[in-house]
Amino acid sequence: MEVKDASSALLSNYEVFQLLTDLKEQRKESGKNKHSSGQQNLNTITYETLKYISKTPCRHQSPEIVREFLTAMKSHKLTKAEKLQLLNHRPVTAVEIQLMVEESEERLTEEQIEALLHTVMSILPAGPEDEQKKNASSDMAVDEEDPA
Amino acid sequence: MFVLVEMVDTVRIPPWQFERKLNDSIAEELNKKLANKVVYNVGLCICLFDITKLEDAYVFPGDGASHTKVHFRYVVFHPFLDEILIGKIKGCSPEGVHVSLGFFDDILIPPESLQQPAKFDEAEQVWVWEYETEEGAHDLYMDTGEEIRFRVVDESFVDTSPTGPSSAEATSSSEELPKKEAPYTLVVRDLEGAARTAG
């Protein structure tokens, strides 16, 4: 086995969530072979990763929301890694922005940080913990919940 | 947190699977080989993203199975340096605080990277952050199950492939401990002021 490119693209948590949910649906439909010993690793990692991502705000995102968010971020001149972290974590306080954006005191004024927070909170949907903890994340079935 | 890695490999499909579509068999074989496994210097492999190219399949003499060279992309867990992540505290030991992400457990916060001042409480086997305010010191315990926000500081890959027979005599006298090393470990730093606001 040969690795051609160890970092050809960065994936957001939402993309991985979507991929794993589709994979799970496909395997449910195909029937019996998921319990063979070879598939156990895939089952484990899929289950655990879905469980982890379901607890983050990425669960309720959609491709349109992500596109809108990236267009809105163009004016703030952030690096790809910083935009990805904002997308994955949905910060709600200035402290969180300062952690994710390098040298934020020099690059962003207070008003810019406020504006950034406002954009993040208005475009990205809130996480599951803000929905009165009704999301039982240990459940393997895909929930058809209304976004906040 | 996740990256796409382009890889090339030769996949062997045994004859009893020839009735299935080639793409499905190959996807299943690749997942069987790589899912939930650590690839040296790459990261923890999650699942197949897509197959970009299939070259011609060959059948070699003496083996009825077909061998196909496949170019594909795999989703791999490999956080970049200084990335912020949220995890759960799995436990504390004198080496530091062990944090888990559910699908990945080998994350360690060494004592020097905890909020200072911090001390290890031997009786309860837990790390404590002594937070000083005007009223006095508050002790904030790093309890198991609590969510914690951290920044990735360092990663280390260890090649855990089995050693050859020539070194077997040298290692048979030593203890079994070296075999327990995790192939992929993250060393992280606890974050100022944000550790208590996660979750």
Coordinates of C-alpha atoms in Angstrom, one line a residue, chain B residues 26 32 34 50 56 66 71 77 86 88-89 99-100 102 107 115 117 133 136 143 149 154 162 191 195:
Chain B
I26 CA -13.3 -3.5 -3.4
K32 CA -11.9 -4.3 6.2
L34 CA -8.1 0.0 7.0
D50 CA -14.5 7.2 -2.8
D56 CA -7.0 -3.6 -14.9
S66 CA -8.3 -11.3 -9.1
H71 CA -6.6 4.5 -6.4
F77 CA -8.6 11.4 11.6
I86 CA -13.4 18.9 22.8
K88 CA -14.1 13.8 27.7
I89 CA -11.8 13.1 30.6
V99 CA -8.8 12.4 27.4
S100 CA -10.9 10.5 25.0
G102 CA -15.0 8.2 21.9
I107 CA -4.8 11.8 24.2
Q115 CA -3.6 25.2 34.0
P117 CA -1.0 25.7 39.5
T133 CA -9.4 34.5 43.5
G136 CA -9.2 32.2 48.4
D143 CA -13.3 14.5 37.1
R149 CA -11.4 21.7 25.6
D154 CA 2.2 17.3 19.5
P162 CA 6.1 -7.0 14.5
L191 CA -6.9 25.7 27.5
A195 CA -11.9 24.3 30.0

